[in-house]
Short mmCIF file of N, CA and C in Angstrom, two decimals:
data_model
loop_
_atom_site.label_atom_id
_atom_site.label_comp_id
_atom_site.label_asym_id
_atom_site.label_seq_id
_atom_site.Cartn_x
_atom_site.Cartn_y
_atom_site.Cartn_z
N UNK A 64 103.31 83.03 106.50
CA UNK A 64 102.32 83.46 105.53
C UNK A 64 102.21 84.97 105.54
N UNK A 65 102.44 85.65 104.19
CA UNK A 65 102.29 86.68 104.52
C UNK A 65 100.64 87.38 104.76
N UNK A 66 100.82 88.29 105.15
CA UNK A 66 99.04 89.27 105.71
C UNK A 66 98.47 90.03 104.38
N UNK A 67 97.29 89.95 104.08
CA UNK A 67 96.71 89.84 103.17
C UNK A 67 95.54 91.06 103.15
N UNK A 68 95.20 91.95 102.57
CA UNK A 68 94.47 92.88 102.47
C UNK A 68 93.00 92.03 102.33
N UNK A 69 92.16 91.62 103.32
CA UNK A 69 91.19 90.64 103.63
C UNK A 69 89.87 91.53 103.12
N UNK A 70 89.03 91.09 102.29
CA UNK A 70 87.70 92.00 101.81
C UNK A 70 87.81 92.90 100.70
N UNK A 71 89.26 92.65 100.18
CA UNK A 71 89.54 93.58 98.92
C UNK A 71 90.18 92.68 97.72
N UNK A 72 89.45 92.65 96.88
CA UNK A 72 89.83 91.52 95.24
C UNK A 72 90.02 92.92 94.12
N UNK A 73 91.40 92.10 92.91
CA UNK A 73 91.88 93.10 92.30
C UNK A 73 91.03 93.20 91.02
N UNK A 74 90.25 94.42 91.09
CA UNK A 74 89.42 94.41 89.82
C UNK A 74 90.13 94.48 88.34
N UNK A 75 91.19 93.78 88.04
CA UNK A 75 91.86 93.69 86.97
C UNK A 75 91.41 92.15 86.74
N UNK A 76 92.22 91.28 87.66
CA UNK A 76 91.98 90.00 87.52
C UNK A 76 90.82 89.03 88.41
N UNK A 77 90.55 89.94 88.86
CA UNK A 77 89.65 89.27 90.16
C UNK A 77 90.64 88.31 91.73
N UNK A 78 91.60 88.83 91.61
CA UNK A 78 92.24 87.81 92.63
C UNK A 78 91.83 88.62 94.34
N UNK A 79 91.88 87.44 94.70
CA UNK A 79 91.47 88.13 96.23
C UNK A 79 92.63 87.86 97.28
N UNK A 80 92.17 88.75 98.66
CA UNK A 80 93.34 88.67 99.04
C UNK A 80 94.89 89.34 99.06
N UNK A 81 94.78 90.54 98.55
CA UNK A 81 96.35 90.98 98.03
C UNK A 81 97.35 91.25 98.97
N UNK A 82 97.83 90.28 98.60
CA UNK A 82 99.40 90.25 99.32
C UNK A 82 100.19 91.23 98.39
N UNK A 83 101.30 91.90 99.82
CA UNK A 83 102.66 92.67 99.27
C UNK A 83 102.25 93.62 99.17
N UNK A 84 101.65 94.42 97.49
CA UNK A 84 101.33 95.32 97.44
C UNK A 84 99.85 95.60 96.95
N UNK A 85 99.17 96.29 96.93
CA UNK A 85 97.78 96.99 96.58
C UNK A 85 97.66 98.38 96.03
N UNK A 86 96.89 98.90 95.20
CA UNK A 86 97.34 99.65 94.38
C UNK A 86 96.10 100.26 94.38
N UNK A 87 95.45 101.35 95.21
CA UNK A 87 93.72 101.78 95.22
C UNK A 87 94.04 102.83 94.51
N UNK A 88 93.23 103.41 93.91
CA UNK A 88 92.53 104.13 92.92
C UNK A 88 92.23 105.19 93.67
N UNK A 89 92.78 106.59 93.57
CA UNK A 89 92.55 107.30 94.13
C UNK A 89 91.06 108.49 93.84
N UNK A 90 90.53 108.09 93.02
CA UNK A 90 89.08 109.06 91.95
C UNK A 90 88.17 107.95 92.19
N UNK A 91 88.34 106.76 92.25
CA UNK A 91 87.24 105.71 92.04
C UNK A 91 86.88 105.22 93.46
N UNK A 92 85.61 105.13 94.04
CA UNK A 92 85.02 104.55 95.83
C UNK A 92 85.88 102.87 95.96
N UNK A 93 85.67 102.23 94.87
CA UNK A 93 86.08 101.04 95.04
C UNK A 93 86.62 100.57 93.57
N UNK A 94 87.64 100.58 93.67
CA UNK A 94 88.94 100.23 92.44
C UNK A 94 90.00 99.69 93.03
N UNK A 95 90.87 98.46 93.12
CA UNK A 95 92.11 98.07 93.33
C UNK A 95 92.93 97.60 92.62
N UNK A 96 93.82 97.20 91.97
CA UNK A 96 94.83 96.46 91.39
C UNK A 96 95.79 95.51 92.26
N UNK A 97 96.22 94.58 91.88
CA UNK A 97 97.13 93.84 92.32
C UNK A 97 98.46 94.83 91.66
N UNK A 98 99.40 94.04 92.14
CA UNK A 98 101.00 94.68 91.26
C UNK A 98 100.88 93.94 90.05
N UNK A 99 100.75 93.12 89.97
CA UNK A 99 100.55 93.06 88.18
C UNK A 99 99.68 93.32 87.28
N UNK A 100 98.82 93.96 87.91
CA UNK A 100 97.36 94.25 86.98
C UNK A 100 97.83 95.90 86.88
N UNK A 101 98.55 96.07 88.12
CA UNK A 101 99.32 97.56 87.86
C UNK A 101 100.09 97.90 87.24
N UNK A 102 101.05 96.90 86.95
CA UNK A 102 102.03 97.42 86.31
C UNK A 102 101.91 96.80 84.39
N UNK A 103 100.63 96.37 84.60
CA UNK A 103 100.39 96.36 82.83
C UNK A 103 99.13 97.59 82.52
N UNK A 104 98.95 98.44 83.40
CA UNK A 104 97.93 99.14 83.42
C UNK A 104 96.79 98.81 83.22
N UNK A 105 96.22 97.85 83.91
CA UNK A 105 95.21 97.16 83.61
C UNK A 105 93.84 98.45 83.34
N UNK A 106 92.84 98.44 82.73
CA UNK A 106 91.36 98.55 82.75
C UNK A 106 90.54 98.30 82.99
N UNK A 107 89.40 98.29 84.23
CA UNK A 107 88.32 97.23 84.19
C UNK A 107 87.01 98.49 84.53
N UNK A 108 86.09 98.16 83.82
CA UNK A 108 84.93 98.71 84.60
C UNK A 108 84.65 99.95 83.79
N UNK A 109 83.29 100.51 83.78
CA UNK A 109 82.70 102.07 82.94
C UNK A 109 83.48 103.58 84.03
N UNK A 110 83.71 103.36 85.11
CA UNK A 110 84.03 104.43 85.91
C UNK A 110 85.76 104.82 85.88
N UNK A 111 86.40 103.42 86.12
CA UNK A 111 87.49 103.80 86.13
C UNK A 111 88.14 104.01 84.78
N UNK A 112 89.63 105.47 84.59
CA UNK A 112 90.09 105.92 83.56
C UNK A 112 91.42 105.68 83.54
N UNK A 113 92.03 105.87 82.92
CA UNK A 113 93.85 105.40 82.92
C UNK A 113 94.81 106.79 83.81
N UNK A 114 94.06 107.33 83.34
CA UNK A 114 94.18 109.60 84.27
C UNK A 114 94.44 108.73 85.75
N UNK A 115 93.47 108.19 85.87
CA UNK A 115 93.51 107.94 87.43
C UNK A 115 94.94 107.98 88.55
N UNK A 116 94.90 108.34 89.29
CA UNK A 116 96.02 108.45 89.95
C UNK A 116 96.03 107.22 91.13
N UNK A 117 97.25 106.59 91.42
CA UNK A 117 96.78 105.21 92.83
C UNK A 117 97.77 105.28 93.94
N UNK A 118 97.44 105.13 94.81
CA UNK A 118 98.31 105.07 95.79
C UNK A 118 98.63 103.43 95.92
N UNK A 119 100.44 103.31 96.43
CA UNK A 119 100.69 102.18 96.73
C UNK A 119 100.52 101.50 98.01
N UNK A 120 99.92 100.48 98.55
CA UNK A 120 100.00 100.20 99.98
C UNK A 120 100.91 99.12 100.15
N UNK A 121 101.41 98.82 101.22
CA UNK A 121 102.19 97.57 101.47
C UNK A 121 101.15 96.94 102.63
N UNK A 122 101.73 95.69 102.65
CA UNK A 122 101.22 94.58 103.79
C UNK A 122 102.60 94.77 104.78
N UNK A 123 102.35 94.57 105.97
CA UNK A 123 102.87 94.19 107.06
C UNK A 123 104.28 93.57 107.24
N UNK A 124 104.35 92.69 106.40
CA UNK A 124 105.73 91.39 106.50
C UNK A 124 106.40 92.53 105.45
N UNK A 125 105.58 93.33 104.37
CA UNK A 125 106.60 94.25 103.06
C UNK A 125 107.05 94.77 103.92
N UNK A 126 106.36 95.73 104.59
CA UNK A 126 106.84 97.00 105.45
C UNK A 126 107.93 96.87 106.14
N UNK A 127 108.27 95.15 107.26
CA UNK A 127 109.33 94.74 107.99
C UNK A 127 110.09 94.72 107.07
N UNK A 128 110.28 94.24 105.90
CA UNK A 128 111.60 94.21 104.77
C UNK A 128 111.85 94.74 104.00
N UNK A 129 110.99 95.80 103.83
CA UNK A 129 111.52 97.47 103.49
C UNK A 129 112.46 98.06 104.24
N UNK A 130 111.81 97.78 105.65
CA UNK A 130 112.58 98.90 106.33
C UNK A 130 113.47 98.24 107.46
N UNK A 131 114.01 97.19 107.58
CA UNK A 131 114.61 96.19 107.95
C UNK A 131 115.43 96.58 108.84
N UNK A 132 115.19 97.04 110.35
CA UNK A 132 116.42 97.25 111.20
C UNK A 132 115.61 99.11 111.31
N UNK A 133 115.02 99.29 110.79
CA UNK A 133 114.38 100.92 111.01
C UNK A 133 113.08 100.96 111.17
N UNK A 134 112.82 101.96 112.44
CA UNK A 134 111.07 102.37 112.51
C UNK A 134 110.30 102.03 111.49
N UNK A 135 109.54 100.90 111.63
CA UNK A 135 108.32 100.78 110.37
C UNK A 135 107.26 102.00 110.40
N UNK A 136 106.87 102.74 109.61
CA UNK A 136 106.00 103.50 109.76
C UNK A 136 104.48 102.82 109.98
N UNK A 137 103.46 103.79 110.87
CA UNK A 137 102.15 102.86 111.22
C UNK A 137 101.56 102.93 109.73
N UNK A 138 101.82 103.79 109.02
CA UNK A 138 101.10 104.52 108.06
C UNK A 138 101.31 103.20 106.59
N UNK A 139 100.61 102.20 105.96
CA UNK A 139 100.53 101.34 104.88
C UNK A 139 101.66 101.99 103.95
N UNK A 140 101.87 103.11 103.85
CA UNK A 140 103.10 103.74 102.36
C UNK A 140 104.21 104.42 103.07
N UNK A 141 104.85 104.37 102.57
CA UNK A 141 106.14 105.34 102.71
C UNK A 141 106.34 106.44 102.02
N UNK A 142 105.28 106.71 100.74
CA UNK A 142 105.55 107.61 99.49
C UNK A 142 104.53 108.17 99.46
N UNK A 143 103.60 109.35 99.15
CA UNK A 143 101.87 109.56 98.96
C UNK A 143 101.82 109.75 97.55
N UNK A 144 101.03 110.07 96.89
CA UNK A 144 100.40 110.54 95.51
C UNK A 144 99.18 111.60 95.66
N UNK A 145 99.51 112.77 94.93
CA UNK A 145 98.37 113.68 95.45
C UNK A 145 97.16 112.90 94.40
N UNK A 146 96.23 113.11 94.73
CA UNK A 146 95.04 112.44 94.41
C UNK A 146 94.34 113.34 93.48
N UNK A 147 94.45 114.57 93.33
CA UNK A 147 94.28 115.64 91.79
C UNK A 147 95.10 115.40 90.70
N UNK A 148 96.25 115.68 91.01
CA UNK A 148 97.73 115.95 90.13
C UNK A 148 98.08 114.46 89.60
N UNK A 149 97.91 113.29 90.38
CA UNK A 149 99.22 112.34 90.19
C UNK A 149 100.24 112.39 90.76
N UNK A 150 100.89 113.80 90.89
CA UNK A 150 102.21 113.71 91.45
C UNK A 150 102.76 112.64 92.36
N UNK A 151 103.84 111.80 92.12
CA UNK A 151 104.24 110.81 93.35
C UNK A 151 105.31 111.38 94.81
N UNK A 152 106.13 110.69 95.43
CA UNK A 152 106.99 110.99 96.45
C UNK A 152 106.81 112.06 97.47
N UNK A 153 105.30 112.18 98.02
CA UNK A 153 105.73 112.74 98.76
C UNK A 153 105.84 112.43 100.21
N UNK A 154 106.31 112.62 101.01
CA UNK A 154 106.11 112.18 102.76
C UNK A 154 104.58 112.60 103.06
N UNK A 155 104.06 112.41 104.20
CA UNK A 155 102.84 112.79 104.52
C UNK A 155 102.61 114.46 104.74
N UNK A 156 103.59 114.97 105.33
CA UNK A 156 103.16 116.58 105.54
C UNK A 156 104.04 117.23 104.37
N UNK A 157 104.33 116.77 103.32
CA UNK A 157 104.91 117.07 101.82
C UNK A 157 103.23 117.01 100.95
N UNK A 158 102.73 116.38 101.04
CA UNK A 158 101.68 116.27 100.52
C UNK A 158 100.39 116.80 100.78
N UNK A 159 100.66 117.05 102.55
CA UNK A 159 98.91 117.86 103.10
C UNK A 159 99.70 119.79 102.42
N UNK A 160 101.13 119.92 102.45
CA UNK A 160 101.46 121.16 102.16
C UNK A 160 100.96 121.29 100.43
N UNK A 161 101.29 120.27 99.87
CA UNK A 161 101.35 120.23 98.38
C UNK A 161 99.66 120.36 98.00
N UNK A 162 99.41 119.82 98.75
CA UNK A 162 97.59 119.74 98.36
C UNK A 162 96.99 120.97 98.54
N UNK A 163 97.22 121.53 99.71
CA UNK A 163 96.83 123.33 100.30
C UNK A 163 97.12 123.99 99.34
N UNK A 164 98.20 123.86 99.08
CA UNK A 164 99.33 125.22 98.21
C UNK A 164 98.30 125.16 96.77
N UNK A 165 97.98 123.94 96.22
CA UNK A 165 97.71 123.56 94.79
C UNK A 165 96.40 123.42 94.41
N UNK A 166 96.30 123.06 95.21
CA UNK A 166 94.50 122.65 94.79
C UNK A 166 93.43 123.14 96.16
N UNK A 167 93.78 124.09 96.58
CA UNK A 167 93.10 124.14 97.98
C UNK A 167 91.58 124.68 97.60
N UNK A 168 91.44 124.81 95.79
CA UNK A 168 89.95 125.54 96.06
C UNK A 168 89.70 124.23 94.54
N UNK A 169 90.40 123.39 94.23
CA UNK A 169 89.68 121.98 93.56
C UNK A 169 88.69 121.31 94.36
N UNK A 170 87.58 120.85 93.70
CA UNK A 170 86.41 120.39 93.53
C UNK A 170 86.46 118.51 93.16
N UNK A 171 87.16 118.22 93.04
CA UNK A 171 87.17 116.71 92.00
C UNK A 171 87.48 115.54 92.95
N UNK A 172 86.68 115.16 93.10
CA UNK A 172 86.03 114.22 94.22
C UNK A 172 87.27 113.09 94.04
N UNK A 173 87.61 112.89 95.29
CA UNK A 173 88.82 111.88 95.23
C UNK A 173 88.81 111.19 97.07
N UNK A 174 90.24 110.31 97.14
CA UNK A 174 90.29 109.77 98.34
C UNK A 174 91.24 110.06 98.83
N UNK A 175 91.39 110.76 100.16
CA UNK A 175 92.77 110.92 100.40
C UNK A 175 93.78 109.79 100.71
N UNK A 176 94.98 110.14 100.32
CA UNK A 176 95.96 109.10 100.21
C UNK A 176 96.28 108.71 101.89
N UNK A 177 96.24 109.54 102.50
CA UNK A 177 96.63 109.40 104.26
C UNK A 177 95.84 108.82 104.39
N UNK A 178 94.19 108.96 104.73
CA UNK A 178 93.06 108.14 105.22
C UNK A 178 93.35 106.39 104.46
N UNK A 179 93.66 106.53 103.05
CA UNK A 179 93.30 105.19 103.06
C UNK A 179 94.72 104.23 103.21
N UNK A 180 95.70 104.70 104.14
CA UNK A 180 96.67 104.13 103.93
C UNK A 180 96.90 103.95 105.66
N UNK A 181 95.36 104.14 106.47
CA UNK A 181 95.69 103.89 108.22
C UNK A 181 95.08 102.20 107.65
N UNK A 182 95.68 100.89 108.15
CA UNK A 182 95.16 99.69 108.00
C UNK A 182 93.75 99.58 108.41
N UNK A 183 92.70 98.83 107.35
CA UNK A 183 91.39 98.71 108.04
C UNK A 183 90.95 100.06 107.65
N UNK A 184 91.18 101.13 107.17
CA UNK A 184 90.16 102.34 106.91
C UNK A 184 89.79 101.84 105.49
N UNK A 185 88.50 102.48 105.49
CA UNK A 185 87.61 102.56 104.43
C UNK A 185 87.28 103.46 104.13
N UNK A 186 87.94 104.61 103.73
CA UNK A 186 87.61 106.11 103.10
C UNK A 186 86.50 106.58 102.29
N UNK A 187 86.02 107.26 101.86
CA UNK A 187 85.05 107.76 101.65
C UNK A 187 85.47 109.34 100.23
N UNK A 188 85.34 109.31 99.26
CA UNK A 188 85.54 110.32 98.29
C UNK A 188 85.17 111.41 98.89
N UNK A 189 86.17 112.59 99.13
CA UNK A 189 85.67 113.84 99.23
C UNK A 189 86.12 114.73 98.41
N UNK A 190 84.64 115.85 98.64
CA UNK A 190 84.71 117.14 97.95
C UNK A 190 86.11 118.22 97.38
N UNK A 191 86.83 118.19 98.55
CA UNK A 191 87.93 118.95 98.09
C UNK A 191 89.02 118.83 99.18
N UNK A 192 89.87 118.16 98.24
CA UNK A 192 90.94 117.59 99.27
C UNK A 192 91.56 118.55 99.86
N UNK A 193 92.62 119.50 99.51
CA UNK A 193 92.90 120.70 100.39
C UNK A 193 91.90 121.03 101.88
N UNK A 194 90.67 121.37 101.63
CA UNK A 194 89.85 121.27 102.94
C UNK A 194 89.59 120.14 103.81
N UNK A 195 89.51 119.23 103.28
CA UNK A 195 89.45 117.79 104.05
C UNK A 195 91.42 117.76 104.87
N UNK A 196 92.21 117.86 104.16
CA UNK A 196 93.64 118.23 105.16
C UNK A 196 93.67 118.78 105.85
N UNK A 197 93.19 120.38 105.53
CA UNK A 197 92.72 121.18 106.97
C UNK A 197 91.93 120.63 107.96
N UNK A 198 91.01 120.28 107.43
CA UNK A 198 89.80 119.48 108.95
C UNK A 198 90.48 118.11 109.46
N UNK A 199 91.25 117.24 108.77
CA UNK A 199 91.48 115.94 109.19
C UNK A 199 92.47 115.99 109.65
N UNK A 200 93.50 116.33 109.05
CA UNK A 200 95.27 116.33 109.01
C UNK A 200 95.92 117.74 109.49
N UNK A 201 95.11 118.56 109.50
CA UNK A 201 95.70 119.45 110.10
C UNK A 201 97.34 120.39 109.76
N UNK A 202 97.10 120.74 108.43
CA UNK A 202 98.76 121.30 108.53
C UNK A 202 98.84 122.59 108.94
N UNK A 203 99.87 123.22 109.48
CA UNK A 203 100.18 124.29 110.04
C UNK A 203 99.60 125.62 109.30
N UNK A 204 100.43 125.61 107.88
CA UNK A 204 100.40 126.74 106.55
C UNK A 204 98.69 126.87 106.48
N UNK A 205 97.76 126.01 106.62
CA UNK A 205 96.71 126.34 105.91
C UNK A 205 95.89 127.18 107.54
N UNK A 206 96.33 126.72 108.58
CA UNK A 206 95.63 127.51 109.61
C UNK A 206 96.14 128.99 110.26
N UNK A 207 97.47 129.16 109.38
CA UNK A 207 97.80 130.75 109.49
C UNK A 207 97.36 131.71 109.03
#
């Protein structure tokens, strides 16, 4: 059986449970998609917008057959999405650099893609992601 994102239902269709993949909403406290509510771009709700940017997560059994014979990463993604921009692909310290460099004095309340991609975290929207990297994640460039 595969492992199941337990306490999280996809506000497209209402299904609970999401296996494989999960698709959170990176602007919205509580927004998810299943993969098919994602990939028809689903809509639900007065808060959430189509702008929105999402990070992808995998389950456990994905992650073993992704990476099949190689280090599973602890980390739910393999890819980030900056949470201002949209931008996709980046590794984790591709993205705390990309966030500093770009938006280090944006304001627009979002979730970081690292926090909500440790299993079991429940993140919290902050003020300005560039500073939240510095205090949480720590990249090198922004403490020189």
């Amino acid at each position: 059986m595969s492992a199941v994102y337990w306490n999280v239902f996809c506000d497209g269709c209402n299904r609970i449970n999401l296996a494989k993949y999960r698709f959170k909403c990176l602007r919205c406290e509580s927004y998810d998609l299943c993969e098919e509510c994602h990939e028809k771009k689903i809509i639900t709700g007065a808060e959430h917008q189509a702008s929105h940017p999402f990070q992808c997560l995998m389950d456990i059994p994905t992650k073993e057959l992704m990476f099949a014979g190689e280090p599973i990463p602890t980390l739910e993604a393999d890819s980030f999405t900056c949470p201002v921009c949209g931008e996709h692909g980046h590794s984790a310290s591709e993205l705390v650099d990309h966030s500093v460099i770009h938006h280090k004095d944006d304001h627009t309340r979002v979730i970081c893609p690292l926090c909500v991609a440790v299993h079991g975290a429940d993140p919290q929207l902050v003020d300005n992601i560039g500073a939240h990297f510095c205090d949480v994640h720590g990249p090198r460039r922004a403490r020189q």
